[in-house]
CSV table of C-alpha atoms in Angstrom, one decimal:
chain,number,residue,atom,x,y,z
D,1,MET,CA,-10.9,116.2,111.6
D,2,SER,CA,-7.9,116.1,109.3
D,3,ARG,CA,-4.4,116.5,110.8
D,4,VAL,CA,-0.9,117.3,109.5
D,5,GLU,CA,1.2,114.2,109.1
D,6,VAL,CA,4.4,114.3,111.1
D,7,ALA,CA,7.2,113.3,108.8
D,8,LYS,CA,10.0,111.3,110.3
D,9,THR,CA,13.6,112.4,110.1
D,10,TYR,CA,15.9,109.4,110.8
D,11,LYS,CA,19.3,109.9,112.4
D,12,LEU,CA,22.7,108.2,112.0
D,13,PHE,CA,23.9,105.4,114.3
D,14,ILE,CA,27.4,106.1,115.7
D,15,GLY,CA,29.0,104.7,118.8
D,16,GLY,CA,25.7,103.2,120.0
D,17,LYS,CA,23.9,106.6,119.8
D,18,PHE,CA,21.7,108.3,117.3
D,19,PRO,CA,23.2,111.7,116.4
D,20,ARG,CA,22.1,114.1,113.7
D,21,SER,CA,24.6,114.7,110.9
D,22,GLU,CA,27.0,117.4,112.0
D,23,SER,CA,26.4,119.0,108.5
D,24,GLY,CA,22.7,119.3,109.2
D,25,ARG,CA,21.9,117.8,105.8
D,26,THR,CA,19.0,115.5,105.2
D,27,TYR,CA,17.4,114.0,102.0
D,28,PRO,CA,14.0,112.6,101.2
D,29,VAL,CA,13.4,108.9,101.1
D,30,THR,CA,10.7,107.6,98.7
D,31,ASP,CA,9.1,104.3,98.1
D,32,ALA,CA,9.5,102.2,94.9
D,33,LYS,CA,6.8,104.4,93.2
D,34,GLY,CA,8.4,107.7,94.2
D,35,ARG,CA,6.1,108.6,97.1
D,36,PHE,CA,7.6,110.3,100.1
D,37,LEU,CA,8.3,108.1,103.1
D,38,ALA,CA,10.6,110.0,105.5
D,39,ASN,CA,13.8,112.1,105.7
D,40,ALA,CA,17.2,110.5,106.3
D,41,SER,CA,20.3,112.2,107.6
D,42,HIS,CA,23.0,112.8,104.9
D,43,ALA,CA,26.3,111.7,106.5
D,44,SER,CA,29.3,114.0,106.1
D,45,ARG,CA,33.0,113.3,106.1
D,46,LYS,CA,33.1,114.4,109.8
D,47,ASP,CA,30.3,111.9,110.6
D,48,LEU,CA,32.4,109.2,108.9
D,49,ARG,CA,35.5,110.1,110.9
D,50,ASP,CA,33.4,109.9,114.1
D,51,ALA,CA,32.1,106.5,113.1
D,52,VAL,CA,35.7,105.2,112.5
D,53,VAL,CA,36.8,106.5,115.9
D,54,ALA,CA,33.9,104.7,117.5
D,55,ALA,CA,34.6,101.5,115.6
D,56,ARG,CA,38.3,101.5,116.6
D,57,LYS,CA,37.4,102.1,120.2
D,58,ALA,CA,35.0,99.2,120.2
D,59,PHE,CA,37.2,96.8,118.3
D,60,GLY,CA,39.4,95.8,121.2
D,61,GLY,CA,36.5,94.7,123.4
D,62,TRP,CA,34.6,93.0,120.6
D,63,SER,CA,37.6,91.1,119.2
D,64,GLY,CA,38.8,90.2,122.7
D,65,ALA,CA,35.5,88.6,123.7
D,66,THR,CA,35.3,84.8,123.4
D,67,ALA,CA,34.0,83.5,120.1
D,68,TYR,CA,31.2,81.8,121.9
D,69,ASN,CA,30.1,85.1,123.5
D,70,ARG,CA,30.1,86.8,120.2
D,71,GLY,CA,27.9,84.1,118.8
D,72,GLN,CA,25.4,84.6,121.7
D,73,VAL,CA,25.3,88.3,121.0
D,74,LEU,CA,24.7,87.9,117.3
D,75,TYR,CA,22.0,85.3,118.0
D,76,ARG,CA,20.3,87.8,120.2
D,77,VAL,CA,20.3,90.3,117.3
D,78,ALA,CA,18.4,87.6,115.2
D,79,GLU,CA,15.9,87.2,118.1
D,80,VAL,CA,15.2,90.9,118.2
D,81,MET,CA,14.9,91.0,114.4
D,82,GLU,CA,12.3,88.2,114.6
D,83,GLY,CA,10.4,90.2,117.1
D,84,ARG,CA,10.3,93.2,114.7
D,85,ARG,CA,9.5,91.0,111.7
D,86,ASP,CA,6.3,92.9,110.7
D,87,GLN,CA,8.1,96.2,110.6
D,88,PHE,CA,10.9,94.8,108.5
D,89,VAL,CA,8.4,93.2,106.1
D,90,ALA,CA,6.6,96.5,105.7
D,91,GLU,CA,9.8,98.5,105.1
D,92,VAL,CA,11.2,96.0,102.7
D,93,ALA,CA,8.0,95.8,100.8
D,94,VAL,CA,7.6,99.5,100.4
D,95,SER,CA,11.3,100.1,99.7
D,96,GLU,CA,11.8,97.4,97.1
D,97,GLY,CA,8.3,97.4,95.6
D,98,LEU,CA,7.7,93.7,96.7
D,99,SER,CA,4.5,91.9,97.4
D,100,GLN,CA,3.7,91.0,101.0
D,101,ARG,CA,4.6,87.4,100.5
D,102,LYS,CA,7.9,88.2,98.8
D,103,ALA,CA,8.9,90.7,101.4
D,104,GLU,CA,8.2,88.1,104.1
D,105,SER,CA,10.4,85.6,102.3
D,106,VAL,CA,13.2,88.2,102.2
D,107,VAL,CA,13.0,89.1,105.8
D,108,ASP,CA,12.9,85.5,106.9
D,109,ALA,CA,16.0,84.8,104.8
D,110,ALA,CA,17.7,87.8,106.4
D,111,VAL,CA,17.0,86.5,109.9
D,112,ASP,CA,18.2,83.0,108.9
D,113,ARG,CA,21.3,84.5,107.4
D,114,TRP,CA,22.1,86.3,110.6
D,115,VAL,CA,21.7,83.1,112.6
D,116,TRP,CA,23.9,81.3,110.1
D,117,TYR,CA,26.8,83.7,110.7
D,118,ALA,CA,26.2,83.7,114.4
D,119,GLY,CA,26.9,80.0,114.4
D,120,TRP,CA,30.3,80.5,112.7
D,121,THR,CA,31.9,82.6,115.4
D,122,ASP,CA,33.4,79.7,117.4
D,123,LYS,CA,34.2,77.7,114.3
D,124,VAL,CA,36.4,80.0,112.2
D,125,ALA,CA,39.5,79.2,114.3
D,126,SER,CA,39.1,75.5,113.6
D,127,VAL,CA,38.3,76.0,109.9
D,128,PHE,CA,40.9,78.7,109.0
D,129,GLY,CA,43.5,77.8,111.6
D,130,ALA,CA,46.0,74.9,111.4
D,131,ALA,CA,48.7,73.0,113.3
D,132,ASN,CA,51.5,73.1,110.8
D,133,PRO,CA,53.9,70.2,110.2
D,134,VAL,CA,57.6,71.3,110.8
D,135,ALA,CA,60.9,69.5,110.6
D,136,GLY,CA,62.3,70.3,114.0
D,137,PRO,CA,61.6,70.3,117.7
D,138,TYR,CA,58.9,73.0,117.4
D,139,PHE,CA,55.2,73.4,117.5
D,140,SER,CA,53.8,75.7,114.8
D,141,PHE,CA,50.2,77.0,114.9
D,142,THR,CA,48.4,79.3,112.5
D,143,VAL,CA,45.6,81.2,114.2
D,144,PRO,CA,43.2,83.6,112.4
D,145,GLU,CA,42.7,87.0,113.9
D,146,PRO,CA,40.3,89.8,113.0
D,147,THR,CA,41.7,92.4,110.7
D,148,GLY,CA,40.2,95.4,112.5
D,149,VAL,CA,37.8,98.2,111.4
D,150,VAL,CA,36.0,97.3,108.1
D,151,GLY,CA,34.2,99.9,105.9
D,152,VAL,CA,31.2,98.4,104.2
D,153,LEU,CA,29.3,100.0,101.3
D,154,ALA,CA,26.0,98.1,101.6
D,155,PRO,CA,24.1,96.9,98.5
D,156,GLN,CA,22.0,99.5,96.9
D,157,THR,CA,19.2,97.2,95.8
D,158,SER,CA,18.8,94.6,98.5
D,159,SER,CA,18.0,96.8,101.5
D,160,LEU,CA,17.9,94.1,104.1
D,161,LEU,CA,19.0,90.6,103.0
D,162,GLY,CA,22.0,92.1,101.1
D,163,LEU,CA,22.8,94.4,104.1
D,164,VAL,CA,22.8,91.5,106.5
D,165,SER,CA,24.9,89.4,104.1
D,166,VAL,CA,27.7,92.0,104.1
D,167,VAL,CA,27.6,93.1,107.8
D,168,ALA,CA,27.1,89.9,109.7
D,169,PRO,CA,30.4,88.2,108.5
D,170,VAL,CA,32.3,91.3,109.6
D,171,LEU,CA,31.0,91.0,113.2
D,172,ALA,CA,31.3,87.2,113.2
D,173,THR,CA,35.0,87.4,112.7
D,174,GLY,CA,35.4,89.9,115.6
D,175,CYS,CA,35.9,93.0,113.4
D,176,SER,CA,34.0,96.3,113.9
D,177,ALA,CA,32.2,98.0,111.1
D,178,VAL,CA,31.4,101.4,109.6
D,179,VAL,CA,28.5,100.8,107.2
D,180,VAL,CA,27.0,103.1,104.5
D,181,SER,CA,23.5,101.9,103.9
D,182,SER,CA,21.6,101.9,100.6
D,183,ALA,CA,21.0,105.5,99.7
D,184,GLU,CA,17.6,105.1,98.1
D,185,ARG,CA,16.4,102.3,100.4
D,186,PRO,CA,17.8,103.1,103.9
D,187,LEU,CA,14.7,102.3,106.1
D,188,PRO,CA,15.5,98.6,106.8
D,189,ALA,CA,19.1,99.6,107.7
D,190,ILE,CA,17.8,102.3,110.1
D,191,THR,CA,15.5,99.7,111.7
D,192,LEU,CA,18.5,97.3,111.9
D,193,SER,CA,20.4,100.0,113.7
D,194,GLU,CA,17.6,100.2,116.3
D,195,VAL,CA,17.8,96.4,116.7
D,196,LEU,CA,21.5,96.6,117.3
D,197,ALA,CA,21.1,99.4,119.8
D,198,THR,CA,18.5,97.4,121.8
D,199,SER,CA,20.4,94.1,121.7
D,200,ASP,CA,23.7,93.1,123.3
D,201,VAL,CA,26.0,94.5,120.6
D,202,PRO,CA,28.4,96.9,122.3
D,203,GLY,CA,28.2,100.5,121.1
D,204,GLY,CA,30.5,101.3,118.3
D,205,VAL,CA,30.8,97.7,117.0
D,206,VAL,CA,28.5,98.7,114.2
D,207,ASN,CA,28.1,102.3,113.0
D,208,MET,CA,25.4,102.9,110.4
D,209,LEU,CA,25.6,105.9,108.1
D,210,THR,CA,22.9,107.0,105.6
D,211,GLY,CA,24.1,108.8,102.5
D,212,ARG,CA,25.8,108.4,99.2
D,213,ALA,CA,28.3,105.6,98.5
D,214,ALA,CA,29.9,107.7,95.8
D,215,GLU,CA,30.6,110.5,98.4
D,216,LEU,CA,31.5,108.4,101.5
D,217,GLY,CA,33.2,105.4,99.8
D,218,THR,CA,36.5,107.1,98.8
D,219,TRP,CA,36.7,108.7,102.3
D,220,LEU,CA,36.4,105.3,103.8
D,221,ALA,CA,39.0,103.9,101.5
D,222,SER,CA,41.5,106.7,102.3
D,223,HIS,CA,41.0,106.7,106.0
D,224,ALA,CA,44.3,105.4,107.6
D,225,ASP,CA,42.4,103.8,110.6
D,226,VAL,CA,40.2,101.6,108.4
D,227,ASN,CA,41.8,98.2,107.7
D,228,ALA,CA,39.5,96.8,104.9
D,229,VAL,CA,36.7,98.0,102.6
D,230,ASP,CA,33.8,96.1,101.0
D,231,PRO,CA,32.9,98.1,97.9
D,232,THR,CA,29.7,96.2,97.1
D,233,GLY,CA,27.4,99.2,97.1
D,234,ALA,CA,29.7,101.3,94.8
D,235,ASP,CA,29.3,101.5,91.0
D,236,SER,CA,32.1,100.5,88.6
D,237,ALA,CA,33.8,103.9,88.6
D,238,GLY,CA,33.5,104.2,92.4
D,239,ARG,CA,35.2,100.8,92.9
D,240,VAL,CA,38.1,101.9,90.8
D,241,GLU,CA,38.5,105.1,92.9
D,242,ILE,CA,38.1,103.1,96.1
D,243,ALA,CA,40.9,100.7,95.1
D,244,ARG,CA,43.1,103.7,94.2
D,245,GLU,CA,42.5,105.4,97.5
D,246,ALA,CA,42.9,102.2,99.5
D,247,ALA,CA,46.4,101.6,98.0
D,248,GLY,CA,47.6,104.7,99.8
D,249,THR,CA,47.2,103.0,103.2
D,250,VAL,CA,47.7,99.4,101.9
D,251,LYS,CA,44.3,98.3,103.1
D,252,ARG,CA,42.4,95.3,101.9
D,253,VAL,CA,39.6,95.8,99.3
D,254,LEU,CA,37.2,92.9,99.1
D,255,GLU,CA,36.9,91.5,95.6
D,256,VAL,CA,33.3,91.5,94.7
D,257,PRO,CA,31.5,90.8,91.4
D,258,GLU,CA,30.1,93.5,89.2
D,259,GLY,CA,26.5,94.3,90.0
D,260,GLU,CA,24.8,92.6,92.9
D,261,PRO,CA,24.8,88.8,93.4
D,262,ASP,CA,21.8,86.7,94.2
D,263,TRP,CA,21.7,87.2,97.9
D,264,THR,CA,19.3,84.3,98.4
D,265,SER,CA,22.1,81.8,97.4
D,266,ARG,CA,24.3,80.1,100.0
D,267,PRO,CA,26.8,82.6,101.2
D,268,GLY,CA,29.8,80.4,101.5
D,269,LEU,CA,32.9,81.3,103.6
D,270,GLY,CA,34.5,83.9,101.4
D,271,ARG,CA,33.4,86.9,103.4
D,272,LEU,CA,34.5,85.3,106.7
D,273,ARG,CA,38.0,84.5,105.3
D,274,ALA,CA,38.3,88.1,103.9
D,275,TYR,CA,38.3,89.7,107.3
D,276,LEU,CA,40.8,87.4,109.0
D,277,GLU,CA,44.6,87.7,109.2
D,278,PRO,CA,46.6,84.5,109.8
D,279,LYS,CA,49.0,84.7,112.7
D,280,THR,CA,51.6,81.9,112.8
D,281,VAL,CA,53.2,81.1,116.2
D,282,TRP,CA,56.3,78.9,116.8
D,283,HIS,CA,57.0,77.3,120.2
D,284,PRO,CA,59.8,74.9,121.1
D,285,MET,CA,58.9,71.5,122.3
D,286,GLY,CA,59.6,70.6,125.9
D,287,VAL,CA,62.5,68.3,126.7
């Protein structure tokens, strides 16, 4: 007997919970050939403000945790991703129009990328900090500290590997994040939200919004409680507008290349450095 297919409507991920958009808006998600897959919530400005509030509330506990503990938490995320590998492969394949083998390679690279950043949590202080030479009876130390709440416009094309590559360094440095996923390919981001919710990441450290970067990006950039913005998922005109809006609150805008980079290449340390603020401390030597 035939039956009516139950279409999924995915929700947002804010403060460790999965609310509907306060606007009630949704939009259809299709595969690479235009076939319907599901509905996704269309985040509004109010949803974005709620996400920023949740990220700010979570920032103190996350940044105050030991670097080793943050590394353990992020490694746990990679473990859960590995456990849901088949789902990620299926969603990446259908979203990006990839073969099974290619999708498997992308998912494996995304898990490995998350593990790589997890390993950096307790090393950034040594790499980016310093004991400064001074002419006088003082110690001078420079210590990197997390910048705060980071708004991330995720890549539009690379729905998982690109997403992991822009979100993981934010968390590794002790910052919290408000992420706008790929609009046309949000399913891997939604599944990643479920992974975060069922791992050890405190609620609010990552908030995932589905919607349009062109709509949400400028609101992120103008929000006074957001400290930095990654405009990767915005187009050229959107990046100009984001830079203009960010100037009003003197927030950092990550410098990213036009288009999307090759996410399979080695990530380097640039994104880790971008979310750290150097704090220099002077202390007199003992007699």
